[in-house]
XYZ file of C-alpha atoms in Angstrom:
532
model
C 90.376 90.172 106.780
C 93.173 92.025 108.533
C 95.940 93.416 106.327
C 99.646 93.283 107.027
C 99.622 96.995 107.752
C 96.988 96.498 110.414
C 99.054 93.717 111.924
C 101.800 96.224 112.630
C 99.743 97.903 115.340
C 101.465 95.873 118.035
C 102.967 97.908 120.812
C 105.605 95.604 122.210
C 106.204 96.172 125.897
C 103.116 96.922 127.926
C 103.384 97.450 131.683
C 102.305 94.431 133.700
C 103.478 91.225 135.249
C 105.174 87.905 134.641
C 107.615 86.107 132.377
C 108.476 82.683 131.052
C 112.230 82.246 130.911
C 112.044 79.003 132.898
C 109.895 77.370 130.239
C 112.925 77.203 127.982
C 115.149 75.400 130.471
C 116.767 72.295 129.072
C 115.306 69.540 131.247
C 118.225 67.266 130.317
C 120.351 69.834 132.112
C 118.254 69.326 135.249
C 118.727 65.561 134.992
C 122.333 66.024 136.060
C 121.210 67.414 139.398
C 117.821 65.906 140.250
C 117.296 63.831 142.281
C 120.792 62.546 143.156
C 122.261 65.911 144.108
C 119.097 67.542 145.434
C 120.763 67.616 148.826
C 122.121 70.439 150.946
C 124.666 69.149 153.422
C 125.485 72.202 155.464
C 123.341 74.988 156.880
C 125.311 78.181 156.108
C 125.468 81.161 158.456
C 123.027 83.970 157.714
C 125.908 86.438 157.275
C 127.551 84.457 154.498
C 127.283 85.822 150.985
C 125.877 83.695 148.167
C 129.464 83.187 146.924
C 130.633 81.762 150.255
C 127.564 79.547 150.447
C 128.457 78.163 147.021
C 131.969 77.368 148.237
C 130.529 75.514 151.209
C 128.204 73.385 149.155
C 128.621 72.261 145.564
C 125.117 70.799 145.478
C 123.661 74.168 146.393
C 125.773 75.754 143.656
C 124.292 73.403 141.070
C 120.761 74.273 142.159
C 121.527 77.991 142.167
C 122.807 77.535 138.615
C 119.320 76.416 137.568
C 117.862 79.770 138.627
C 120.762 81.873 137.369
C 119.539 85.165 135.887
C 121.363 87.765 133.754
C 122.591 90.750 135.756
C 123.291 94.331 134.621
C 126.978 94.752 133.737
C 127.360 97.469 136.378
C 125.453 99.002 139.265
C 122.597 101.235 138.122
C 122.535 104.684 139.714
C 120.127 106.364 137.315
C 116.514 105.388 136.673
C 116.772 106.523 133.051
C 119.114 103.641 132.243
C 116.447 101.048 133.104
C 114.120 99.519 130.514
C 111.175 101.697 129.529
C 108.279 99.626 128.115
C 106.937 102.625 126.201
C 110.189 102.953 124.264
C 110.517 99.285 123.350
C 109.922 98.152 119.798
C 109.509 94.881 117.992
C 109.613 93.102 114.670
C 106.953 90.580 113.709
C 108.820 87.690 112.089
C 107.452 86.424 108.787
C 104.138 88.353 108.996
C 101.167 87.125 106.985
C 97.595 88.274 106.434
C 96.145 85.170 108.068
C 97.364 82.368 110.293
C 96.126 78.856 110.896
C 95.272 77.175 114.179
C 98.174 75.064 115.371
C 100.838 77.313 113.869
C 103.309 79.462 115.817
C 103.769 83.207 115.814
C 107.076 84.906 116.672
C 107.695 88.488 117.765
C 111.181 89.940 118.239
C 111.307 92.477 121.082
C 114.025 95.130 121.382
C 114.313 96.644 124.844
C 115.154 100.340 125.187
C 115.865 102.554 128.172
C 114.124 105.798 129.147
C 116.388 107.743 126.798
C 115.323 105.577 123.884
C 118.675 103.807 123.642
C 118.619 100.060 122.921
C 119.728 97.860 125.812
C 122.883 95.810 125.260
C 122.189 93.167 127.904
C 119.282 90.929 128.947
C 117.497 90.124 132.168
C 114.188 91.964 131.631
C 111.198 90.056 132.928
C 108.366 89.853 130.391
C 105.025 88.109 130.220
C 103.470 87.243 126.877
C 100.049 85.881 126.049
C 97.442 85.501 123.330
C 93.874 86.199 124.330
C 90.384 86.971 123.124
C 88.058 88.336 125.794
C 84.924 87.845 123.663
C 85.323 84.082 123.676
C 87.187 84.112 127.018
C 90.288 82.514 125.519
C 93.937 82.740 126.511
C 97.285 80.990 126.171
C 100.746 81.878 127.423
C 103.643 82.786 125.180
C 107.241 81.775 125.789
C 109.913 84.475 126.014
C 113.543 83.707 125.147
C 116.227 86.097 126.389
C 118.980 86.511 123.790
C 121.222 88.231 126.354
C 121.775 91.315 124.187
C 118.652 93.374 124.871
C 116.447 91.447 122.428
C 113.856 88.789 123.228
C 111.860 86.349 121.146
C 108.213 85.836 122.109
C 106.735 82.618 120.671
C 103.010 81.857 120.631
C 100.987 78.769 119.797
C 97.774 79.699 117.934
C 95.204 77.343 119.506
C 91.725 78.605 118.582
C 89.900 79.867 115.469
C 88.715 83.446 114.950
C 90.375 86.625 116.095
C 93.079 86.732 118.744
C 95.206 89.422 120.334
C 98.871 89.435 121.305
C 99.868 91.091 124.555
C 103.455 91.436 125.754
C 103.996 93.091 129.104
C 106.962 94.034 131.248
C 106.813 93.772 135.005
C 110.478 94.206 135.930
C 113.394 95.693 134.087
C 116.683 93.837 134.476
C 117.680 96.594 136.889
C 114.588 95.960 139.043
C 115.242 92.206 138.997
C 118.721 92.919 140.328
C 117.160 94.799 143.260
C 114.825 91.875 144.015
C 117.664 89.378 143.913
C 119.955 91.397 146.188
C 117.248 92.166 148.736
C 116.153 88.531 148.848
C 119.611 87.439 149.927
C 120.889 90.422 151.943
C 117.786 91.368 153.949
C 116.294 88.114 155.301
C 114.476 89.941 158.103
C 112.425 92.249 155.886
C 109.414 90.056 156.686
C 109.479 89.147 160.374
C 107.259 87.164 162.711
C 106.063 87.317 166.291
C 106.353 84.581 168.883
C 104.040 84.704 171.898
C 105.493 83.252 175.110
C 103.468 82.445 178.212
C 105.001 81.208 181.455
C 103.193 81.201 184.782
C 101.753 84.725 185.047
C 104.224 86.277 182.591
C 103.966 86.794 178.847
C 106.169 88.263 176.129
C 106.094 88.878 172.394
C 109.436 88.603 170.584
C 110.708 88.529 167.021
C 111.044 85.145 165.308
C 112.221 83.959 161.894
C 114.047 81.203 160.080
C 117.146 82.792 161.564
C 117.400 85.733 163.932
C 120.511 87.691 164.835
C 122.101 87.790 168.261
C 123.521 85.293 170.717
C 120.564 84.893 173.057
C 118.263 82.908 170.761
C 115.747 80.119 171.218
C 116.293 77.467 168.542
C 113.632 74.916 167.696
C 114.040 71.763 165.592
C 111.166 69.503 164.550
C 112.107 66.027 165.822
C 110.747 64.260 162.733
C 111.443 66.538 159.767
C 114.442 68.472 161.093
C 112.893 71.847 160.139
C 114.149 74.717 162.284
C 112.815 77.982 163.691
C 114.326 80.686 165.893
C 113.067 83.361 168.272
C 114.754 86.017 170.356
C 114.898 84.547 173.862
C 112.385 86.292 176.149
C 113.722 87.477 179.497
C 113.217 85.116 182.448
C 111.141 82.673 180.383
C 112.116 79.267 179.014
C 112.170 78.619 175.267
C 109.572 75.892 175.800
C 106.956 78.528 176.696
C 106.363 79.524 173.042
C 102.607 79.097 172.471
C 101.436 81.284 169.543
C 102.763 82.523 166.203
C 101.799 85.355 163.859
C 103.284 87.548 161.173
C 105.081 90.467 162.783
C 105.467 93.013 160.041
C 107.378 94.279 157.016
C 110.538 96.387 157.076
C 111.350 98.910 154.374
C 114.647 97.862 152.828
C 114.692 99.889 149.601
C 115.841 103.414 148.827
C 114.162 105.936 146.517
C 115.975 104.724 143.373
C 115.155 101.093 144.101
C 111.522 102.007 144.716
C 111.352 103.772 141.357
C 112.897 100.779 139.581
C 110.370 98.402 141.148
C 107.299 100.540 140.520
C 108.171 102.457 137.386
C 106.284 100.284 134.885
C 102.746 100.255 136.204
C 99.571 101.879 134.878
C 100.639 102.049 131.260
C 98.247 101.916 128.330
C 97.724 98.763 126.319
C 97.634 98.041 122.598
C 97.275 94.798 120.688
C 97.808 93.099 117.405
C 94.769 91.260 116.049
C 94.892 88.163 113.868
C 92.286 86.274 111.931
C 92.813 82.525 112.353
C 91.548 79.802 110.058
C 90.487 76.605 111.777
C 92.313 73.344 111.172
C 91.443 69.997 112.724
C 95.053 69.126 113.468
C 95.026 70.593 116.999
C 91.720 68.900 117.853
C 93.070 65.623 116.533
C 96.200 66.073 118.629
C 94.185 66.673 121.806
C 92.051 63.592 121.172
C 95.203 61.470 120.999
C 96.675 62.732 124.269
C 97.270 60.127 126.993
C 95.217 59.940 130.165
C 96.373 62.158 133.014
C 98.881 60.246 135.120
C 101.856 60.855 137.438
C 105.297 61.585 136.066
C 104.232 63.403 132.895
C 106.609 66.147 131.719
C 105.218 69.662 131.474
C 104.794 71.216 128.052
C 105.068 74.854 126.960
C 102.310 75.934 126.934
C 100.650 73.323 129.124
C 97.161 74.258 127.873
C 94.839 77.104 126.922
C 91.470 78.653 127.759
C 88.573 78.769 125.322
C 85.090 79.816 126.443
C 86.498 79.904 129.975
C 87.346 76.213 129.844
C 90.923 74.990 130.203
C 92.120 72.458 127.641
C 95.235 70.608 128.721
C 97.910 69.945 126.090
C 99.594 67.455 128.401
C 96.852 64.894 128.960
C 93.130 64.321 128.421
C 91.714 66.568 131.081
C 88.110 66.080 132.154
C 85.514 68.591 133.303
C 83.121 68.172 136.193
C 80.154 70.497 135.583
C 77.863 68.861 138.148
C 78.489 68.312 141.874
C 77.540 64.649 141.434
C 80.351 64.081 138.943
C 82.937 65.584 141.308
C 81.536 63.596 144.253
C 81.638 60.333 142.298
C 85.303 61.010 141.531
C 86.131 61.675 145.191
C 83.977 58.931 146.700
C 85.913 56.985 149.335
C 88.933 59.312 149.125
C 91.035 60.535 152.049
C 92.379 63.925 150.887
C 95.217 65.775 152.618
C 95.999 69.315 151.430
C 99.125 71.121 152.689
C 99.943 74.622 151.549
C 98.997 78.262 151.506
C 95.822 80.239 150.834
C 96.045 79.567 147.072
C 95.508 75.881 147.829
C 92.874 76.660 150.441
C 90.881 78.111 147.527
C 90.591 74.547 146.147
C 89.281 73.290 149.492
C 86.759 76.142 149.615
C 85.627 75.519 146.039
C 84.916 71.832 146.620
C 83.205 72.567 149.921
C 80.816 74.968 148.161
C 80.438 72.899 144.994
C 79.502 69.597 146.646
C 76.459 70.265 148.890
C 76.826 67.040 150.859
C 80.380 67.924 151.886
C 80.034 69.436 155.357
C 82.616 71.345 157.386
C 83.434 70.214 160.927
C 84.303 73.202 163.116
C 87.609 72.478 164.850
C 87.633 75.933 166.502
C 90.995 76.929 165.051
C 92.352 79.944 163.203
C 90.743 79.724 159.743
C 93.795 81.273 158.009
C 96.071 78.437 159.035
C 93.660 75.600 159.840
C 93.455 72.707 160.084
C 90.128 72.628 158.208
C 88.141 69.444 157.598
C 84.994 68.624 155.604
C 83.363 65.209 155.299
C 80.641 63.366 153.424
C 79.922 60.357 155.583
C 77.672 58.630 153.044
C 80.325 58.953 150.330
C 83.167 58.014 152.654
C 84.930 61.276 151.700
C 87.261 63.138 154.056
C 88.944 66.352 152.880
C 91.473 68.275 154.948
C 93.464 71.456 154.451
C 96.132 72.850 156.695
C 98.758 75.522 156.231
C 102.308 74.384 155.707
C 104.795 74.905 158.518
C 106.773 78.046 159.305
C 107.501 80.552 157.844
C 103.845 81.492 157.541
C 102.320 84.958 157.254
C 99.156 84.474 159.283
C 97.225 85.966 162.150
C 97.781 84.696 165.684
C 97.587 80.928 165.756
C 98.730 78.164 168.083
C 102.144 76.699 167.379
C 100.712 73.231 167.988
C 98.403 73.669 164.979
C 101.324 74.388 162.629
C 102.766 71.147 161.272
C 105.740 70.848 158.963
C 104.771 69.008 155.783
C 107.515 66.364 156.002
C 106.630 65.542 159.604
C 102.919 65.260 158.838
C 103.535 63.123 155.752
C 105.497 60.694 157.914
C 102.255 59.932 159.753
C 100.182 59.128 156.652
C 100.003 55.507 155.579
C 98.941 56.240 152.010
C 97.340 53.879 149.537
C 95.014 53.939 146.508
C 92.346 55.958 148.360
C 94.783 58.560 149.723
C 95.342 61.845 147.846
C 98.096 64.287 148.843
C 97.868 67.816 147.412
C 100.619 70.273 148.225
C 101.980 73.688 147.343
C 105.000 75.405 148.874
C 106.308 78.747 147.596
C 104.363 81.957 148.398
C 105.595 82.387 151.973
C 109.227 81.794 150.977
C 109.570 84.591 148.397
C 111.137 87.078 150.825
C 113.703 84.665 152.301
C 117.148 83.682 150.993
C 116.696 80.881 148.509
C 118.896 78.431 150.440
C 116.100 78.028 153.025
C 113.664 77.012 150.303
C 116.092 74.522 148.792
C 116.561 72.844 152.153
C 112.794 72.718 152.702
C 112.205 71.134 149.301
C 114.813 68.506 150.101
C 112.929 67.467 153.239
C 109.550 67.392 151.494
C 110.947 65.411 148.595
C 112.408 62.831 150.955
C 109.079 62.560 152.803
C 107.113 62.043 149.571
C 109.680 59.544 148.334
C 109.243 57.546 151.564
C 105.441 57.741 151.250
C 105.515 56.457 147.673
C 107.950 53.689 148.654
C 105.625 52.315 151.344
C 102.423 53.038 149.380
C 103.179 53.434 145.655
C 99.493 53.759 144.738
C 99.143 57.036 146.649
C 98.176 60.006 144.470
C 100.502 62.975 145.021
C 99.718 66.313 143.356
C 102.086 69.296 143.516
C 100.501 72.644 142.657
C 102.940 75.091 141.063
C 103.181 78.783 141.889
C 100.564 81.377 140.918
C 101.259 84.675 139.234
C 99.981 87.915 140.764
C 102.529 89.150 143.339
C 103.783 92.703 142.847
C 106.120 93.887 145.643
C 109.582 93.543 147.122
C 108.089 91.029 149.572
C 106.497 88.842 146.904
C 107.042 89.507 143.227
C 106.296 87.200 140.311
C 110.019 87.060 139.601
C 110.656 85.769 143.120
C 107.803 83.274 142.697
C 109.232 82.166 139.356
C 112.606 81.410 140.928
C 110.962 79.150 143.501
C 108.735 77.563 140.859
C 111.794 76.531 138.869
C 113.263 74.845 141.937
C 109.924 73.229 142.821
C 109.711 71.620 139.389
C 113.336 70.511 139.587
C 112.840 68.956 143.025
C 110.072 66.615 141.865
C 111.342 65.906 138.378
C 111.500 62.174 137.743
C 109.156 61.250 140.600
C 105.751 59.604 140.206
C 103.935 62.751 141.221
C 101.610 65.122 139.343
C 102.832 68.669 138.844
C 99.778 70.816 138.135
C 100.780 73.935 136.202
C 98.923 76.733 137.985
C 101.468 79.237 136.614
C 100.088 78.863 133.103
C 96.493 78.804 134.287
C 96.809 82.034 136.291
C 98.953 84.003 133.837
C 96.846 83.880 130.658
C 93.295 84.323 131.986
C 91.396 87.529 131.205
C 90.700 88.337 134.869
C 92.881 90.993 136.547
C 96.165 89.766 137.982
C 95.729 88.448 141.510
C 97.627 86.055 143.716
C 94.170 84.676 144.544
C 92.587 84.119 141.113
C 88.860 84.354 140.500
C 86.296 81.503 140.405
C 86.736 80.541 136.714
C 90.438 79.848 137.251
C 89.876 77.926 140.484
C 87.186 75.765 138.853
C 89.513 74.811 136.010
C 92.391 74.110 138.408
C 90.194 71.817 140.518
C 88.840 70.099 137.393
C 92.407 69.369 136.329
C 93.185 68.012 139.786
C 90.120 65.745 139.568
C 91.245 64.650 136.090
C 94.367 63.229 137.685
C 92.507 61.623 140.562
C 89.943 60.111 138.157
C 91.537 59.877 134.680
C 89.702 58.648 131.594
């Protein structure tokens, strides 16, 4: 039995990654904006500030309000004024010697700077979780920002036996401010290459969602309306663009900004350990959950790991331990996957897991696809292709890159059609207005698909955790994840919470999580395709 004194071993702010402010959003608040005002009427100029964009478009302002984040009261010119996780402290609220499964634990965090002074404002980006590596268990905690330098971390206690609390800081409020400013003011920090071929001439030029200058090739997808731009090559027509690839990354931060973004890594870790008594109330609750179906609201937390198996708190998730069980679920299905490499991991898992599912070599760039695997006897066709530009990939043909909304327009749908999509990772470095416009197009395309074929299964995979740079941080991913959830709120689609599933596992942080996480994500997807 652990004593109260032993409980006070918690060290509050451990260097790391993540945060859960969005989990405390009032979804009634989102109802005022989604779906009727999820619409951006004007494409603002790249040189406009966020404030001028807001003036141009009230709908955009309302969406930006959803992802509003506390800012430091003044510009930070000294690293010592930023939050130092080693100086933070906490107060365990209502501590007891033992806790029961199904109860909640609360920890009050007080942020302090490098001089040991308490912070007077919020905006720090924390991640909190309970875990037990011996039984391979984990669950996310929810962090509430009080706006005054204190935060409340709340944890559901979902399994019996010992458990450990871990609270980690990835970005101080000062570092978040850097990420936000650089996202909006430096849209070309990630740039792309366009390969032009015309007669015997060739050229490689810079391309992006928008490029500066007057001599620019502008491309618009005739179906979806998505746009792309390239610097016009000399003496070559714009129609001679044949290939695309990532170009490179520009350094856009100074020494102080670099220190703010990297100053919290490689810190030691300490935990608080609890002894939990088992109650049947949580098990009884899980047994009474509804079947997995479209349109279900996400919960906080949405589930937990125990013995490396994910238990959903939203619906009665199933598990598919044998290839035959997964194949029986997918028999006769026509599966279309659109997204990034985190979704390609699902395609790869199923291709390995089901021996009869065989890849057809289309002789394309593997990074961007399209990839296809079939089981003729089972009538199963499974496809994956990268979403449209922007896309950080090796050299690939432009003709192989399809915008999601345009491709969806060519799918008839029906009870045997499954659409699986994710859209976020390649947008983290771009101004958020581009992402909002993209979501609007995808939402309209899915709405049209469900109108003509309401029995189509549509699954939206949320963002992963694991990014750690100015070009792709978890805070940037979180901002897009909030908007993704808002875009599809109220629709008959399935939003699969990969954020929770990647943030509380015992494996090291990675944008591409390990096999146990992927297996549980795919099992949850199959639970929605083939509910109880």
